[in-house]
Amino acid sequence: DRDLSLSGASVSSNADVGGELNIEGARIRFTGRVAGDAEITGATMHLDGLFGGRLEVVGARATIDGDVSGELDAMVAHLNLRGRFAAPVHVVGTGNRGRNGRVVLSGELEQGGFICASRVDFRRSARTGGPLTVIAEDRPAWDGAMSFEPLRGRDCDRIQRG
């Protein structure tokens, strides 16, 4: 059950991590397995693995595929959620000069969660199985169950999760 820490300008790994994972880099690609929690910070990230614990993602652009068993906590300017998320998600869009980012959901949020971004888009393949709160400039065009609240010029990082 060993932990793994990786850093560099460009980090690519298909590791099988028995403990916790920490990655910091400009470009990150991870396609392995993590038994414990994972903290990943980067400019551009593609995460397509099996994450057994909590996943924390901070950066400019991220795509998360694969399977996340623990809670997802993300602060990203542009985030694609394409995987399966077994626990609630907490997503805060970020950006410069009051921009609150964009979130695209095409995966499955089994227990719902909280998403705040200037723009939130749902693809046809998007699924939720629990209560989902969305705060955005405009109501997303999606027929699925969600609670919506207009952003009204606020900063997502100053709004408490629902």
PDB file of C-alpha atoms in Angstrom:
ATOM      1  CA  ASP A   1       0.000   0.000   0.000  1.00  0.00           C
ATOM      2  CA  ARG A   2       2.503   2.569  -1.143  1.00  0.00           C
ATOM      3  CA  ASP A   3       1.787   6.215  -1.894  1.00  0.00           C
ATOM      4  CA  LEU A   4       2.981   7.811  -5.126  1.00  0.00           C
ATOM      5  CA  SER A   5       3.983  11.441  -5.778  1.00  0.00           C
ATOM      6  CA  LEU A   6       4.741  12.646  -9.311  1.00  0.00           C
ATOM      7  CA  SER A   7       5.677  16.092 -10.608  1.00  0.00           C
ATOM      8  CA  GLY A   8       7.029  17.650 -13.768  1.00  0.00           C
ATOM      9  CA  ALA A   9       6.155  19.692 -16.818  1.00  0.00           C
ATOM     10  CA  SER A  10       4.586  16.667 -18.499  1.00  0.00           C
ATOM     11  CA  VAL A  11       3.483  13.717 -16.367  1.00  0.00           C
ATOM     12  CA  SER A  12       2.091  10.501 -17.839  1.00  0.00           C
ATOM     13  CA  SER A  13       1.411   7.441 -15.693  1.00  0.00           C
ATOM     14  CA  ASN A  14      -0.424   4.144 -15.783  1.00  0.00           C
ATOM     15  CA  ALA A  15       0.573   3.212 -12.227  1.00  0.00           C
ATOM     16  CA  ASP A  16      -1.231   0.877  -9.838  1.00  0.00           C
ATOM     17  CA  VAL A  17      -1.119   2.845  -6.569  1.00  0.00           C
ATOM     18  CA  GLY A  18      -1.976   0.953  -3.381  1.00  0.00           C
ATOM     19  CA  GLY A  19      -2.104   4.109  -1.256  1.00  0.00           C
ATOM     20  CA  GLU A  20      -2.551   7.789  -2.055  1.00  0.00           C
ATOM     21  CA  LEU A  21      -1.608   9.642  -5.248  1.00  0.00           C
ATOM     22  CA  ASN A  22      -0.336  13.210  -5.636  1.00  0.00           C
ATOM     23  CA  ILE A  23       0.429  14.657  -9.092  1.00  0.00           C
ATOM     24  CA  GLU A  24       1.542  18.197  -9.967  1.00  0.00           C
ATOM     25  CA  GLY A  25       2.382  19.248 -13.501  1.00  0.00           C
ATOM     26  CA  ALA A  26       1.517  21.322 -16.538  1.00  0.00           C
ATOM     27  CA  ARG A  27       0.238  18.421 -18.685  1.00  0.00           C
ATOM     28  CA  ILE A  28      -0.995  15.344 -16.847  1.00  0.00           C
ATOM     29  CA  ARG A  29      -2.304  12.025 -18.168  1.00  0.00           C
ATOM     30  CA  PHE A  30      -3.193   9.318 -15.634  1.00  0.00           C
ATOM     31  CA  THR A  31      -4.722   5.985 -16.680  1.00  0.00           C
ATOM     32  CA  GLY A  32      -3.987   3.744 -13.720  1.00  0.00           C
ATOM     33  CA  ARG A  33      -5.581   2.685 -10.438  1.00  0.00           C
ATOM     34  CA  VAL A  34      -5.511   4.410  -7.059  1.00  0.00           C
ATOM     35  CA  ALA A  35      -6.722   2.614  -3.935  1.00  0.00           C
ATOM     36  CA  GLY A  36      -6.656   5.705  -1.705  1.00  0.00           C
ATOM     37  CA  ASP A  37      -7.241   9.414  -2.156  1.00  0.00           C
ATOM     38  CA  ALA A  38      -5.791  11.391  -5.090  1.00  0.00           C
ATOM     39  CA  GLU A  39      -4.808  15.071  -5.340  1.00  0.00           C
ATOM     40  CA  ILE A  40      -4.051  16.265  -8.873  1.00  0.00           C
ATOM     41  CA  THR A  41      -3.071  19.804  -9.849  1.00  0.00           C
ATOM     42  CA  GLY A  42      -2.221  20.860 -13.379  1.00  0.00           C
ATOM     43  CA  ALA A  43      -2.907  23.079 -16.354  1.00  0.00           C
ATOM     44  CA  THR A  44      -4.266  20.323 -18.627  1.00  0.00           C
ATOM     45  CA  MET A  45      -5.328  16.956 -17.172  1.00  0.00           C
ATOM     46  CA  HIS A  46      -6.782  13.773 -18.626  1.00  0.00           C
ATOM     47  CA  LEU A  47      -7.703  11.301 -15.894  1.00  0.00           C
ATOM     48  CA  ASP A  48      -9.028   7.935 -17.039  1.00  0.00           C
ATOM     49  CA  GLY A  49      -8.493   5.525 -14.203  1.00  0.00           C
ATOM     50  CA  LEU A  50     -10.021   3.794 -11.230  1.00  0.00           C
ATOM     51  CA  PHE A  51      -9.996   6.070  -8.201  1.00  0.00           C
ATOM     52  CA  GLY A  52     -10.904   4.222  -4.996  1.00  0.00           C
ATOM     53  CA  GLY A  53     -10.972   7.209  -2.655  1.00  0.00           C
ATOM     54  CA  ARG A  54     -11.624  10.923  -2.755  1.00  0.00           C
ATOM     55  CA  LEU A  55     -10.398  12.753  -5.876  1.00  0.00           C
ATOM     56  CA  GLU A  56      -9.327  16.407  -5.677  1.00  0.00           C
ATOM     57  CA  VAL A  57      -8.609  18.170  -8.982  1.00  0.00           C
ATOM     58  CA  VAL A  58      -7.389  21.761  -9.363  1.00  0.00           C
ATOM     59  CA  GLY A  59      -6.398  23.425 -12.625  1.00  0.00           C
ATOM     60  CA  ALA A  60      -7.322  25.021 -15.918  1.00  0.00           C
ATOM     61  CA  ARG A  61      -8.663  22.123 -18.026  1.00  0.00           C
ATOM     62  CA  ALA A  62      -9.551  18.593 -16.962  1.00  0.00           C
ATOM     63  CA  THR A  63     -11.330  15.587 -18.411  1.00  0.00           C
ATOM     64  CA  ILE A  64     -12.269  12.854 -15.962  1.00  0.00           C
ATOM     65  CA  ASP A  65     -13.179   9.446 -17.386  1.00  0.00           C
ATOM     66  CA  GLY A  66     -13.089   6.135 -15.614  1.00  0.00           C
ATOM     67  CA  ASP A  67     -14.525   5.369 -12.207  1.00  0.00           C
ATOM     68  CA  VAL A  68     -14.384   7.536  -9.069  1.00  0.00           C
ATOM     69  CA  SER A  69     -15.605   5.757  -5.916  1.00  0.00           C
ATOM     70  CA  GLY A  70     -15.030   8.598  -3.436  1.00  0.00           C
ATOM     71  CA  GLU A  71     -16.158  12.209  -3.515  1.00  0.00           C
ATOM     72  CA  LEU A  72     -14.940  14.456  -6.312  1.00  0.00           C
ATOM     73  CA  ASP A  73     -13.830  17.945  -5.278  1.00  0.00           C
ATOM     74  CA  ALA A  74     -12.865  20.002  -8.354  1.00  0.00           C
ATOM     75  CA  MET A  75     -11.878  23.631  -8.953  1.00  0.00           C
ATOM     76  CA  VAL A  76     -11.318  23.845 -12.700  1.00  0.00           C
ATOM     77  CA  ALA A  77     -11.905  26.464 -15.411  1.00  0.00           C
ATOM     78  CA  HIS A  78     -13.072  23.901 -17.994  1.00  0.00           C
ATOM     79  CA  LEU A  79     -14.141  20.458 -16.776  1.00  0.00           C
ATOM     80  CA  ASN A  80     -15.498  17.450 -18.667  1.00  0.00           C
ATOM     81  CA  LEU A  81     -17.106  14.814 -16.432  1.00  0.00           C
ATOM     82  CA  ARG A  82     -17.307  11.686 -18.604  1.00  0.00           C
ATOM     83  CA  GLY A  83     -16.826   8.923 -16.063  1.00  0.00           C
ATOM     84  CA  ARG A  84     -18.877   7.263 -13.332  1.00  0.00           C
ATOM     85  CA  PHE A  85     -18.933   9.089 -10.004  1.00  0.00           C
ATOM     86  CA  ALA A  86     -20.233   6.881  -7.177  1.00  0.00           C
ATOM     87  CA  ALA A  87     -20.213   9.564  -4.442  1.00  0.00           C
ATOM     88  CA  PRO A  88     -21.449  13.167  -4.541  1.00  0.00           C
ATOM     89  CA  VAL A  89     -19.438  15.660  -6.596  1.00  0.00           C
ATOM     90  CA  HIS A  90     -18.511  19.205  -5.588  1.00  0.00           C
ATOM     91  CA  VAL A  91     -17.474  21.210  -8.652  1.00  0.00           C
ATOM     92  CA  VAL A  92     -16.557  24.896  -8.668  1.00  0.00           C
ATOM     93  CA  GLY A  93     -15.762  26.571 -11.981  1.00  0.00           C
ATOM     94  CA  THR A  94     -12.880  29.020 -11.848  1.00  0.00           C
ATOM     95  CA  GLY A  95     -11.342  31.660 -14.091  1.00  0.00           C
ATOM     96  CA  ASN A  96      -9.851  35.121 -14.290  1.00  0.00           C
ATOM     97  CA  ARG A  97     -11.763  38.401 -13.996  1.00  0.00           C
ATOM     98  CA  GLY A  98     -14.920  36.952 -12.470  1.00  0.00           C
ATOM     99  CA  ARG A  99     -15.301  34.099 -14.925  1.00  0.00           C
ATOM    100  CA  ASN A 100     -16.680  30.952 -13.352  1.00  0.00           C
ATOM    101  CA  GLY A 101     -15.678  28.383 -15.945  1.00  0.00           C
ATOM    102  CA  ARG A 102     -17.579  25.714 -17.833  1.00  0.00           C
ATOM    103  CA  VAL A 103     -18.616  22.192 -16.872  1.00  0.00           C
ATOM    104  CA  VAL A 104     -19.742  19.532 -19.358  1.00  0.00           C
ATOM    105  CA  LEU A 105     -21.414  16.403 -17.983  1.00  0.00           C
ATOM    106  CA  SER A 106     -21.730  13.297 -20.140  1.00  0.00           C
ATOM    107  CA  GLY A 107     -21.057  10.716 -17.428  1.00  0.00           C
ATOM    108  CA  GLU A 108     -22.986   9.404 -14.440  1.00  0.00           C
ATOM    109  CA  LEU A 109     -23.361  11.127 -11.070  1.00  0.00           C
ATOM    110  CA  GLU A 110     -24.764   8.265  -8.989  1.00  0.00           C
ATOM    111  CA  GLN A 111     -25.368  10.440  -5.909  1.00  0.00           C
ATOM    112  CA  GLY A 112     -25.665  13.855  -7.539  1.00  0.00           C
ATOM    113  CA  GLY A 113     -23.843  16.734  -5.914  1.00  0.00           C
ATOM    114  CA  PHE A 114     -23.146  20.432  -6.445  1.00  0.00           C
ATOM    115  CA  ILE A 115     -21.958  22.146  -9.646  1.00  0.00           C
ATOM    116  CA  CYS A 116     -21.349  25.890  -9.937  1.00  0.00           C
ATOM    117  CA  ALA A 117     -20.004  27.411 -13.175  1.00  0.00           C
ATOM    118  CA  SER A 118     -20.875  30.173 -15.599  1.00  0.00           C
ATOM    119  CA  ARG A 119     -21.984  27.516 -18.048  1.00  0.00           C
ATOM    120  CA  VAL A 120     -23.096  23.937 -17.339  1.00  0.00           C
ATOM    121  CA  ASP A 121     -23.872  21.641 -20.276  1.00  0.00           C
ATOM    122  CA  PHE A 122     -25.427  18.181 -20.150  1.00  0.00           C
ATOM    123  CA  ARG A 123     -24.928  15.671 -22.957  1.00  0.00           C
ATOM    124  CA  ARG A 124     -27.541  13.019 -23.821  1.00  0.00           C
ATOM    125  CA  SER A 125     -25.522  10.346 -22.024  1.00  0.00           C
ATOM    126  CA  ALA A 126     -25.549  12.301 -18.716  1.00  0.00           C
ATOM    127  CA  ARG A 127     -27.214  10.525 -15.776  1.00  0.00           C
ATOM    128  CA  THR A 128     -27.821  11.421 -12.143  1.00  0.00           C
ATOM    129  CA  GLY A 129     -29.048   9.173  -9.355  1.00  0.00           C
ATOM    130  CA  GLY A 130     -29.217  11.603  -6.467  1.00  0.00           C
ATOM    131  CA  PRO A 131     -29.999  15.236  -5.726  1.00  0.00           C
ATOM    132  CA  LEU A 132     -28.045  17.605  -7.959  1.00  0.00           C
ATOM    133  CA  THR A 133     -27.765  21.363  -7.418  1.00  0.00           C
ATOM    134  CA  VAL A 134     -26.644  23.457 -10.399  1.00  0.00           C
ATOM    135  CA  ILE A 135     -25.775  27.143 -10.148  1.00  0.00           C
ATOM    136  CA  ALA A 136     -25.061  28.789 -13.523  1.00  0.00           C
ATOM    137  CA  GLU A 137     -25.763  31.909 -15.568  1.00  0.00           C
ATOM    138  CA  ASP A 138     -28.515  30.114 -17.519  1.00  0.00           C
ATOM    139  CA  ARG A 139     -30.567  27.012 -16.780  1.00  0.00           C
ATOM    140  CA  PRO A 140     -28.994  24.040 -18.586  1.00  0.00           C
ATOM    141  CA  ALA A 141     -31.064  22.514 -21.393  1.00  0.00           C
ATOM    142  CA  TRP A 142     -31.559  19.107 -19.795  1.00  0.00           C
ATOM    143  CA  ASP A 143     -34.607  17.073 -18.822  1.00  0.00           C
ATOM    144  CA  GLY A 144     -32.981  15.283 -15.883  1.00  0.00           C
ATOM    145  CA  ALA A 145     -33.715  15.999 -12.218  1.00  0.00           C
ATOM    146  CA  MET A 146     -31.819  18.941 -10.754  1.00  0.00           C
ATOM    147  CA  SER A 147     -32.275  21.963  -8.571  1.00  0.00           C
ATOM    148  CA  PHE A 148     -31.256  25.132 -10.464  1.00  0.00           C
ATOM    149  CA  GLU A 149     -30.264  28.537  -9.111  1.00  0.00           C
ATOM    150  CA  PRO A 150     -29.136  31.503 -11.273  1.00  0.00           C
ATOM    151  CA  LEU A 151     -25.560  32.648 -10.665  1.00  0.00           C
ATOM    152  CA  ARG A 152     -26.468  36.352 -10.978  1.00  0.00           C
ATOM    153  CA  GLY A 153     -22.896  37.634 -11.243  1.00  0.00           C
ATOM    154  CA  ARG A 154     -21.600  35.911  -8.110  1.00  0.00           C
ATOM    155  CA  ASP A 155     -18.273  34.076  -7.905  1.00  0.00           C
ATOM    156  CA  CYS A 156     -18.650  30.311  -7.582  1.00  0.00           C
ATOM    157  CA  ASP A 157     -15.754  30.052  -5.130  1.00  0.00           C
ATOM    158  CA  ARG A 158     -17.716  32.248  -2.690  1.00  0.00           C
ATOM    159  CA  ILE A 159     -20.912  30.193  -2.753  1.00  0.00           C
ATOM    160  CA  GLN A 160     -21.387  27.519  -0.116  1.00  0.00           C
ATOM    161  CA  ARG A 161     -22.245  24.061  -1.377  1.00  0.00           C
ATOM    162  CA  GLY A 162     -25.886  23.085  -1.283  1.00  0.00           C
TER     163      GLY A 162
END
